[in-house]
Amino acid sequence: MTRIFSGIQPTGRKHLGNYIGAIRQYVAGQDRGEAIYCIVDLHAVTVRYEPAELRERVLDTAAILLAAGLDPDRCILFRQSDVEEHTYLTWLLTSVTAVGELDRMHQFKSKSAAQRELVSAGLLFYPVLMASDVLVYRADEVPVGEDQREHIELMRESARRYNARFVPDGGPKSLVVPEHRIPQVGARIMDLQEPTRKMSTTVGPDEGRVYVLDEPDDILKKFKRAVTDSENEIRIGPDKPGVTNLVDILAAARDTTVEEALASLEGARGYGDLKVAVAEAVIDMLAPVRERYVALRADEAALEAILAAGAEKARAIAQDTLLDVRDAMGVGPGRTA
Ligand code: TYM
């Protein structure tokens, strides 16, 4: 059976890009294979953060994922720091990762430029921890948005290098080289105010991003104010980033193709109609998630219990891989000792 793995940063401010690019594919993954999803609190400490808030944000994220349709009976949902094998494997994989590769990562460049006080070593090592997240489960597929493509390439390279160096004849101690699964529509949702930049949790003002937990009225307002262009012609193309983004969001929210979304707009009287159509489709998609979230978030004991049960299942898989890797690398007493 296909094993699917993905990770998501802990924040209560998950946005439309996260939802369309990733969270929806996590939900669909439960029907396609063995699905494992992780809230990556250890990645969150690589930039400046508030310790008192981190734990809360993990629970916010868990509640969003459950509200979106993750079902603890059909997937493994857990908190990264509860499964220590991830960090152990990170160290082992540093031996097959070149500093130059880490230093060239776009996300490292942009995130390090944004740090005022300190560019942590953790920020540089971020992709190695991410590689370990996936490789420790020997996952086949990784559902992500377009912005993670480079990180997935790096983890594939790490797996190949580990296999070539430590398991040259192949065999059970090999790591699986995973494939990314980037959606056809909505892989890169752009900021509503600056449609040449991806929608992001940290960059730009709130008007440019729609949060999963936004009230319907706010969603409508944000779409009505979305930046387009001066033509009033509904057409997609690189010269029309604002309109292209809105059509893309419409198609993704309705779960159709871009062509079908465009065809449905034939009678539209311009950008006003387009914006209302997109807002309505997004509200229909997100309103039930927001409603379910409230009750789920209120029961912290239940959320912790789900994460703990998930961690236990995850650990059983991760431990087995780590023992193999340690053994192949000559670290520790050996698997059978
Ligand atoms: P994070 O939490 O920033 O984002 C979660 C997912 O949302 C996708 N995404 C987008 N998709 C479409 N349009 C956008 N504007 C947009 N913005 C974000 C991301 O591609 C991601 O899939 N490094 C990861 C977390 C991670 C991970 C992993 C992912 C840690 N370990 C192992 C996969 C496998 C991150 O920061 O995601």
mmCIF file of C-alpha atoms in Angstrom, residues 19 30 36 47 88 114 116 118-119 126 130 154 168 170 179 181 199 225-226 286 293 299 301 310 331:
data_model
loop_
_atom_site.group_PDB
_atom_site.id
_atom_site.type_symbol
_atom_site.label_atom_id
_atom_site.label_comp_id
_atom_site.label_asym_id
_atom_site.label_seq_id
_atom_site.Cartn_x
_atom_site.Cartn_y
_atom_site.Cartn_z
ATOM 1 C CA TYR A 19 -5.748 24.435 2.705
ATOM 2 C CA GLN A 30 -6.677 8.768 3.726
ATOM 3 C CA ILE A 36 0.763 9.819 8.214
ATOM 4 C CA VAL A 47 12.869 31.203 13.616
ATOM 5 C CA TYR A 88 18.123 11.274 15.614
ATOM 6 C CA ALA A 114 13.967 38.120 7.294
ATOM 7 C CA ARG A 116 16.727 40.520 12.387
ATOM 8 C CA LEU A 118 19.981 35.756 14.570
ATOM 9 C CA VAL A 119 20.083 33.369 11.644
ATOM 10 C CA TYR A 126 15.588 22.755 8.398
ATOM 11 C CA MET A 130 12.245 17.618 6.859
ATOM 12 C CA LEU A 154 16.819 17.495 -1.450
ATOM 13 C CA PRO A 168 25.151 -0.330 -2.008
ATOM 14 C CA GLY A 170 20.107 -2.607 -2.019
ATOM 15 C CA GLU A 179 7.805 11.338 -4.800
ATOM 16 C CA ARG A 181 2.480 15.043 -4.935
ATOM 17 C CA MET A 199 0.212 33.630 -0.014
ATOM 18 C CA ARG A 225 -10.530 44.108 -2.334
ATOM 19 C CA ALA A 226 -8.279 41.666 -4.196
ATOM 20 C CA LEU A 286 -14.259 26.779 4.555
ATOM 21 C CA TYR A 293 -13.105 23.691 14.589
ATOM 22 C CA ASP A 299 -11.521 19.858 24.074
ATOM 23 C CA ALA A 301 -7.664 16.667 26.473
ATOM 24 C CA GLY A 310 -0.803 8.952 16.792
ATOM 25 C CA VAL A 331 26.301 3.293 14.747
#
